[in-house]
Amino acid sequence: MQYLESSFQIKSFTLFSCISVSVYVKVFTNSPFLVCMDLGLSQEEIIDPTYLWIGPDGKNLQGQTYVNLTATGKLMVKRFKESMSGAYTCTLSHKIIETDAQDETEVSEAYKFMVYAYREPDYTYKISVRFTTKECKLVANNKFFEELKRILDNILSDLACHVIEPSYKCHSVKIPKQSLLHELFITFQVNPFAPGWEEVCNHLPYDCEDETNKRVQEARDRIEEFFNKQTYALKHDFQALPTIHYVDHSFEVTRIDSCRPGFGKNDITHNDCASCCVVCDPGTYSPNNEVTCRTCVRTQIKQYGAKSC
């Protein structure tokens, strides 16, 4: 054995390749393990492997408290924040031993992971309904609309959600084989940020779009149930139709997404996470609750998640 070892010739050159993968990590959660190896190598025997992980700041990640780095080269970034986004590069070095030729070749494979923080979008629901009325100039139309707003807010009061941007218009509608009708076209939005909504999240150590989204979805379901009950009441509880009454099957709902400052949607650049609010790239920013990151033309933004230019 000693003779064989001394006979090996070690070649000093290094083979090098690079593979890039995009990874999306929800803020304040741990990243999945990033594996410093491709599928082909994972099926092979690897001799004397060593792993070198470099973070977005160019520093060696070995020994950093915010990472979990295993002996087999797997990396987890703990409690991921938008500032942790960027390129994570691992270099796997190992030997290829050719016993027939009695030589060793040092081989390096580089793997690049573009890791992005993301958040779930904040949900708002836009709802439209219609009510038949006796005529468009009826004084009771406005009183009815104000009462409807009050009822809807009461339905949502325990959810820290509220109705915003309510409005209505009256139109004359000609339906086939029926006389001319007058209808109130009512629209409003159900928003999860009623006064005091922050108290909902006090027990959570992070921004709580999961919680607010769950509540606004519950609010949306309650409102749909309310209008469904109008249909039932008209059919079973009234001998004569009220002057103003709900138009069956007129309930329509559309979800409107918004992103927190520093995040935006981009289904071209981030098509693997198209529905996500992904951290704004360097050179872009998002100052409010829009769904896109703006390009900054005045100054050079070098960090991820900028909220101003």
CSV table of C-alpha atoms in Angstrom, one decimal:
chain,number,residue,atom,x,y,z
A,1,MET,CA,0.0,0.0,0.0
A,2,GLN,CA,2.9,2.4,0.8
A,3,TYR,CA,4.3,1.7,-2.6
A,4,LEU,CA,1.0,2.5,-4.4
A,5,GLU,CA,0.6,5.8,-2.5
A,6,SER,CA,4.1,7.0,-3.3
A,7,SER,CA,3.6,6.1,-7.0
A,8,PHE,CA,0.5,8.3,-7.5
A,9,GLN,CA,1.1,11.5,-9.4
A,10,ILE,CA,-1.0,14.4,-8.3
A,11,LYS,CA,-2.0,16.8,-11.1
A,12,SER,CA,-2.2,20.4,-9.9
A,13,PHE,CA,-4.8,21.7,-12.4
A,14,THR,CA,-8.4,22.2,-11.4
A,15,LEU,CA,-11.5,21.6,-13.4
A,16,PHE,CA,-14.3,24.2,-12.9
A,17,SER,CA,-17.9,24.5,-13.7
A,18,CYS,CA,-20.8,26.7,-12.4
A,19,ILE,CA,-24.5,26.0,-12.0
A,20,SER,CA,-27.0,28.7,-10.8
A,21,VAL,CA,-30.3,28.0,-9.1
A,22,SER,CA,-33.0,30.4,-7.8
A,23,VAL,CA,-34.3,29.8,-4.3
A,24,TYR,CA,-37.2,31.7,-2.5
A,25,VAL,CA,-37.3,31.9,1.3
A,26,LYS,CA,-40.3,33.3,3.2
A,27,VAL,CA,-39.1,36.0,5.6
A,28,PHE,CA,-38.4,35.0,9.2
A,29,THR,CA,-38.3,31.3,8.2
A,30,ASN,CA,-35.3,29.0,7.7
A,31,SER,CA,-34.2,28.4,4.2
A,32,PRO,CA,-34.3,24.9,2.8
A,33,PHE,CA,-30.9,23.1,2.9
A,34,LEU,CA,-28.9,24.2,-0.1
A,35,VAL,CA,-26.9,21.2,-1.4
A,36,CYS,CA,-23.4,21.7,-2.6
A,37,MET,CA,-23.7,19.0,-5.3
A,38,ASP,CA,-25.7,18.3,-8.4
A,39,LEU,CA,-27.9,15.3,-9.0
A,40,GLY,CA,-25.2,13.4,-11.0
A,41,LEU,CA,-22.6,13.7,-8.3
A,42,SER,CA,-25.0,12.7,-5.6
A,43,GLN,CA,-25.1,9.3,-7.2
A,44,GLU,CA,-21.4,8.9,-7.3
A,45,GLU,CA,-18.6,8.1,-4.8
A,46,ILE,CA,-16.8,11.3,-3.8
A,47,ILE,CA,-13.2,11.2,-2.5
A,48,ASP,CA,-11.9,13.8,0.0
A,49,PRO,CA,-14.6,16.3,-0.5
A,50,THR,CA,-14.2,19.8,0.9
A,51,TYR,CA,-16.8,22.6,0.8
A,52,LEU,CA,-16.4,26.4,0.8
A,53,TRP,CA,-19.5,28.5,1.1
A,54,ILE,CA,-19.4,32.2,0.4
A,55,GLY,CA,-22.3,34.5,1.3
A,56,PRO,CA,-23.6,37.6,-0.6
A,57,ASP,CA,-21.2,39.8,1.3
A,58,GLY,CA,-18.2,37.8,0.0
A,59,LYS,CA,-17.4,36.3,3.4
A,60,ASN,CA,-16.8,32.7,4.3
A,61,LEU,CA,-20.0,31.3,6.0
A,62,GLN,CA,-18.1,28.7,8.1
A,63,GLY,CA,-18.7,29.5,11.7
A,64,GLN,CA,-21.4,32.2,11.2
A,65,THR,CA,-24.1,32.0,13.8
A,66,TYR,CA,-27.0,32.6,11.4
A,67,VAL,CA,-26.3,29.5,9.3
A,68,ASN,CA,-26.4,25.8,9.8
A,69,LEU,CA,-23.5,24.2,7.8
A,70,THR,CA,-23.3,20.4,7.8
A,71,ALA,CA,-20.2,18.2,7.4
A,72,THR,CA,-21.6,17.1,4.0
A,73,GLY,CA,-21.7,20.7,2.6
A,74,LYS,CA,-25.4,21.4,3.1
A,75,LEU,CA,-26.3,25.0,4.1
A,76,MET,CA,-29.3,26.4,5.9
A,77,VAL,CA,-29.8,30.2,6.5
A,78,LYS,CA,-31.7,30.7,9.7
A,79,ARG,CA,-34.6,33.3,10.2
A,80,PHE,CA,-34.1,34.7,6.7
A,81,LYS,CA,-34.4,38.5,6.3
A,82,GLU,CA,-34.6,40.6,3.1
A,83,SER,CA,-31.0,41.8,3.7
A,84,MET,CA,-29.8,38.2,3.5
A,85,SER,CA,-30.9,37.9,-0.1
A,86,GLY,CA,-28.2,37.5,-2.8
A,87,ALA,CA,-25.8,35.0,-4.2
A,88,TYR,CA,-24.7,32.1,-2.1
A,89,THR,CA,-21.8,30.2,-3.8
A,90,CYS,CA,-20.4,26.9,-2.8
A,91,THR,CA,-17.2,25.3,-4.2
A,92,LEU,CA,-17.0,21.5,-3.9
A,93,SER,CA,-13.4,20.3,-4.2
A,94,HIS,CA,-12.7,16.6,-4.5
A,95,LYS,CA,-10.3,14.1,-6.0
A,96,ILE,CA,-10.6,11.7,-9.0
A,97,ILE,CA,-8.2,8.9,-8.6
A,98,GLU,CA,-7.2,6.8,-11.7
A,99,THR,CA,-5.6,3.7,-10.3
A,100,ASP,CA,-4.5,2.5,-13.7
A,101,ALA,CA,-2.6,5.6,-14.5
A,102,GLN,CA,-1.6,6.1,-10.9
A,103,ASP,CA,-2.6,9.8,-10.7
A,104,GLU,CA,-5.0,12.1,-8.9
A,105,THR,CA,-6.9,15.0,-10.3
A,106,GLU,CA,-8.2,17.8,-8.1
A,107,VAL,CA,-11.6,18.8,-9.3
A,108,SER,CA,-13.8,21.7,-8.3
A,109,GLU,CA,-17.4,22.2,-9.0
A,110,ALA,CA,-19.0,25.6,-8.2
A,111,TYR,CA,-22.7,26.0,-7.4
A,112,LYS,CA,-24.4,29.3,-7.3
A,113,PHE,CA,-27.7,29.9,-5.5
A,114,MET,CA,-29.6,33.2,-5.9
A,115,VAL,CA,-31.6,33.3,-2.7
A,116,TYR,CA,-34.5,35.8,-2.4
A,117,ALA,CA,-36.6,36.7,0.5
A,118,TYR,CA,-40.3,36.8,-0.2
A,119,ARG,CA,-43.6,37.6,1.6
A,120,GLU,CA,-47.2,36.6,0.9
A,121,PRO,CA,-49.1,39.5,-0.6
A,122,ASP,CA,-51.6,41.3,1.5
A,123,TYR,CA,-55.2,40.5,0.3
A,124,THR,CA,-58.0,42.9,-0.2
A,125,TYR,CA,-61.2,41.8,-1.8
A,126,LYS,CA,-63.2,44.0,-4.2
A,127,ILE,CA,-66.9,43.1,-4.1
A,128,SER,CA,-69.8,44.2,-6.3
A,129,VAL,CA,-73.5,43.5,-5.9
A,130,ARG,CA,-76.7,44.8,-7.4
A,131,PHE,CA,-80.1,45.7,-5.9
A,132,THR,CA,-83.3,46.4,-7.7
A,133,THR,CA,-85.0,49.7,-6.8
A,134,LYS,CA,-88.2,51.4,-7.8
A,135,GLU,CA,-86.5,54.3,-9.5
A,136,CYS,CA,-83.0,55.9,-9.6
A,137,LYS,CA,-84.1,59.2,-7.9
A,138,LEU,CA,-85.7,57.5,-5.0
A,139,VAL,CA,-84.6,59.2,-1.7
A,140,ALA,CA,-84.5,55.8,0.0
A,141,ASN,CA,-81.6,54.7,-2.2
A,142,ASN,CA,-79.0,56.6,-0.3
A,143,LYS,CA,-80.5,55.7,3.1
A,144,PHE,CA,-80.4,52.1,2.0
A,145,PHE,CA,-76.8,52.3,1.0
A,146,GLU,CA,-75.7,53.9,4.3
A,147,GLU,CA,-77.6,51.2,6.2
A,148,LEU,CA,-75.9,48.5,4.1
A,149,LYS,CA,-72.4,49.9,4.9
A,150,ARG,CA,-73.3,49.9,8.6
A,151,ILE,CA,-74.5,46.2,8.5
A,152,LEU,CA,-71.3,45.1,6.6
A,153,ASP,CA,-69.0,46.8,9.1
A,154,ASN,CA,-70.9,45.1,12.0
A,155,ILE,CA,-70.4,41.8,10.3
A,156,LEU,CA,-66.6,42.3,10.2
A,157,SER,CA,-66.1,44.2,13.5
A,158,ASP,CA,-64.5,41.3,15.4
A,159,LEU,CA,-62.0,40.5,12.6
A,160,ALA,CA,-60.2,43.9,12.5
A,161,CYS,CA,-61.4,44.2,8.9
A,162,HIS,CA,-63.5,47.0,7.4
A,163,VAL,CA,-65.2,48.2,4.3
A,164,ILE,CA,-63.4,50.8,2.3
A,165,GLU,CA,-64.2,52.8,-0.9
A,166,PRO,CA,-67.9,52.0,-0.9
A,167,SER,CA,-69.9,53.5,-3.8
A,168,TYR,CA,-73.0,53.0,-5.8
A,169,LYS,CA,-74.6,54.1,-9.1
A,170,CYS,CA,-78.1,53.7,-10.3
A,171,HIS,CA,-78.7,52.4,-13.8
A,172,SER,CA,-81.6,51.5,-16.0
A,173,VAL,CA,-81.4,48.0,-17.1
A,174,LYS,CA,-83.4,46.3,-20.0
A,175,ILE,CA,-83.6,42.6,-19.5
A,176,PRO,CA,-84.9,40.4,-22.3
A,177,LYS,CA,-88.7,39.7,-22.1
A,178,GLN,CA,-89.0,42.1,-19.1
A,179,SER,CA,-89.8,45.7,-18.6
A,180,LEU,CA,-87.2,48.3,-17.8
A,181,LEU,CA,-85.7,47.9,-14.4
A,182,HIS,CA,-83.7,50.3,-12.1
A,183,GLU,CA,-80.7,48.8,-10.3
A,184,LEU,CA,-78.2,50.0,-7.7
A,185,PHE,CA,-74.7,48.9,-8.8
A,186,ILE,CA,-72.8,48.7,-5.4
A,187,THR,CA,-69.0,48.2,-5.1
A,188,PHE,CA,-66.7,48.2,-2.1
A,189,GLN,CA,-63.5,46.6,-0.8
A,190,VAL,CA,-62.9,44.5,2.2
A,191,ASN,CA,-59.6,45.5,3.8
A,192,PRO,CA,-57.8,43.7,6.7
A,193,PHE,CA,-56.3,46.9,8.2
A,194,ALA,CA,-59.1,48.4,10.2
A,195,PRO,CA,-58.0,50.6,13.2
A,196,GLY,CA,-56.5,48.4,15.8
A,197,TRP,CA,-55.4,45.6,13.4
A,198,GLU,CA,-51.9,45.7,14.8
A,199,GLU,CA,-53.2,44.2,18.1
A,200,VAL,CA,-54.0,41.1,16.2
A,201,CYS,CA,-50.3,40.6,15.6
A,202,ASN,CA,-48.9,41.5,19.0
A,203,HIS,CA,-48.3,37.9,19.9
A,204,LEU,CA,-46.3,37.3,16.7
A,205,PRO,CA,-42.6,38.2,16.5
A,206,TYR,CA,-42.9,39.3,12.8
A,207,ASP,CA,-45.2,41.0,10.4
A,208,CYS,CA,-48.3,38.9,10.2
A,209,GLU,CA,-49.7,38.8,6.6
A,210,ASP,CA,-50.6,35.2,7.2
A,211,GLU,CA,-52.9,36.2,10.0
A,212,THR,CA,-54.4,39.3,8.4
A,213,ASN,CA,-55.0,37.3,5.2
A,214,LYS,CA,-56.8,34.6,7.1
A,215,ARG,CA,-59.0,37.2,8.7
A,216,VAL,CA,-59.9,39.0,5.5
A,217,GLN,CA,-60.7,35.7,3.8
A,218,GLU,CA,-63.1,35.0,6.7
A,219,ALA,CA,-64.5,38.5,6.2
A,220,ARG,CA,-65.1,37.8,2.5
A,221,ASP,CA,-66.8,34.5,3.3
A,222,ARG,CA,-69.1,36.2,5.9
A,223,ILE,CA,-70.1,38.8,3.4
A,224,GLU,CA,-70.9,36.3,0.7
A,225,GLU,CA,-73.0,34.4,3.2
A,226,PHE,CA,-74.9,37.6,4.1
A,227,PHE,CA,-75.9,38.2,0.5
A,228,ASN,CA,-76.8,34.5,0.0
A,229,LYS,CA,-79.2,34.9,2.9
A,230,GLN,CA,-80.8,37.8,1.1
A,231,THR,CA,-81.8,35.4,-1.7
A,232,TYR,CA,-83.2,32.9,0.7
A,233,ALA,CA,-85.2,35.6,2.6
A,234,LEU,CA,-86.7,37.0,-0.6
A,235,LYS,CA,-87.9,33.5,-1.5
A,236,HIS,CA,-89.2,32.4,1.9
A,237,ASP,CA,-89.8,35.4,4.2
A,238,PHE,CA,-91.5,38.0,2.0
A,239,GLN,CA,-95.0,37.7,0.5
A,240,ALA,CA,-94.3,40.9,-1.5
A,241,LEU,CA,-90.9,42.0,-2.7
A,242,PRO,CA,-89.4,45.0,-0.8
A,243,THR,CA,-88.9,48.2,-2.9
A,244,ILE,CA,-85.2,47.7,-2.8
A,245,HIS,CA,-84.1,44.1,-2.9
A,246,TYR,CA,-81.0,42.0,-3.8
A,247,VAL,CA,-80.5,40.7,-7.3
A,248,ASP,CA,-79.9,37.0,-7.1
A,249,HIS,CA,-76.4,35.8,-8.3
A,250,SER,CA,-75.1,39.4,-8.6
A,251,PHE,CA,-72.4,38.8,-6.0
A,252,GLU,CA,-68.9,39.1,-7.6
A,253,VAL,CA,-65.6,39.2,-5.9
A,254,THR,CA,-62.0,39.9,-7.1
A,255,ARG,CA,-58.9,39.6,-4.9
A,256,ILE,CA,-56.5,42.5,-5.1
A,257,ASP,CA,-52.9,41.9,-3.9
A,258,SER,CA,-50.5,44.4,-2.5
A,259,CYS,CA,-46.9,44.0,-1.3
A,260,ARG,CA,-45.2,45.5,1.7
A,261,PRO,CA,-42.6,48.2,1.2
A,262,GLY,CA,-39.3,46.8,-0.2
A,263,PHE,CA,-41.1,44.0,-2.0
A,264,GLY,CA,-42.9,43.5,-5.4
A,265,LYS,CA,-44.2,41.0,-7.9
A,266,ASN,CA,-42.4,40.1,-11.1
A,267,ASP,CA,-43.7,37.0,-12.9
A,268,ILE,CA,-40.9,37.4,-15.6
A,269,THR,CA,-37.8,37.6,-13.4
A,270,HIS,CA,-39.3,35.4,-10.7
A,271,ASN,CA,-41.6,33.2,-12.6
A,272,ASP,CA,-40.9,30.3,-10.1
A,273,CYS,CA,-42.6,32.5,-7.4
A,274,ALA,CA,-44.9,34.6,-9.6
A,275,SER,CA,-47.6,35.0,-6.9
A,276,CYS,CA,-45.0,36.1,-4.3
A,277,CYS,CA,-44.0,39.5,-3.2
A,278,VAL,CA,-40.2,39.1,-3.8
A,279,VAL,CA,-37.6,41.4,-2.3
A,280,CYS,CA,-36.7,44.3,-4.6
A,281,ASP,CA,-33.4,43.7,-6.4
A,282,PRO,CA,-30.5,46.2,-6.0
A,283,GLY,CA,-31.2,49.2,-8.2
A,284,THR,CA,-34.9,49.1,-7.5
A,285,TYR,CA,-37.2,50.0,-4.6
A,286,SER,CA,-40.8,50.0,-3.4
A,287,PRO,CA,-41.9,52.8,-1.0
A,288,ASN,CA,-45.5,51.7,-0.4
A,289,ASN,CA,-48.0,48.9,-0.9
A,290,GLU,CA,-47.8,48.6,-4.6
A,291,VAL,CA,-47.1,45.3,-6.4
A,292,THR,CA,-44.0,46.3,-8.4
A,293,CYS,CA,-40.5,47.5,-7.6
A,294,ARG,CA,-39.6,50.8,-9.2
A,295,THR,CA,-36.2,51.4,-10.9
A,296,CYS,CA,-34.1,54.1,-9.2
A,297,VAL,CA,-32.5,56.4,-11.7
A,298,ARG,CA,-31.1,59.1,-9.3
A,299,THR,CA,-28.9,57.1,-7.0
A,300,GLN,CA,-27.3,53.6,-7.0
A,301,ILE,CA,-29.1,51.2,-4.6
A,302,LYS,CA,-26.8,48.3,-3.7
A,303,GLN,CA,-28.9,46.5,-1.1
A,304,TYR,CA,-32.0,44.3,-1.5
A,305,GLY,CA,-35.4,45.4,-0.2
A,306,ALA,CA,-34.9,49.2,-0.6
A,307,LYS,CA,-37.9,51.2,0.5
A,308,SER,CA,-36.7,54.5,-1.0
A,309,CYS,CA,-34.5,55.8,-3.7
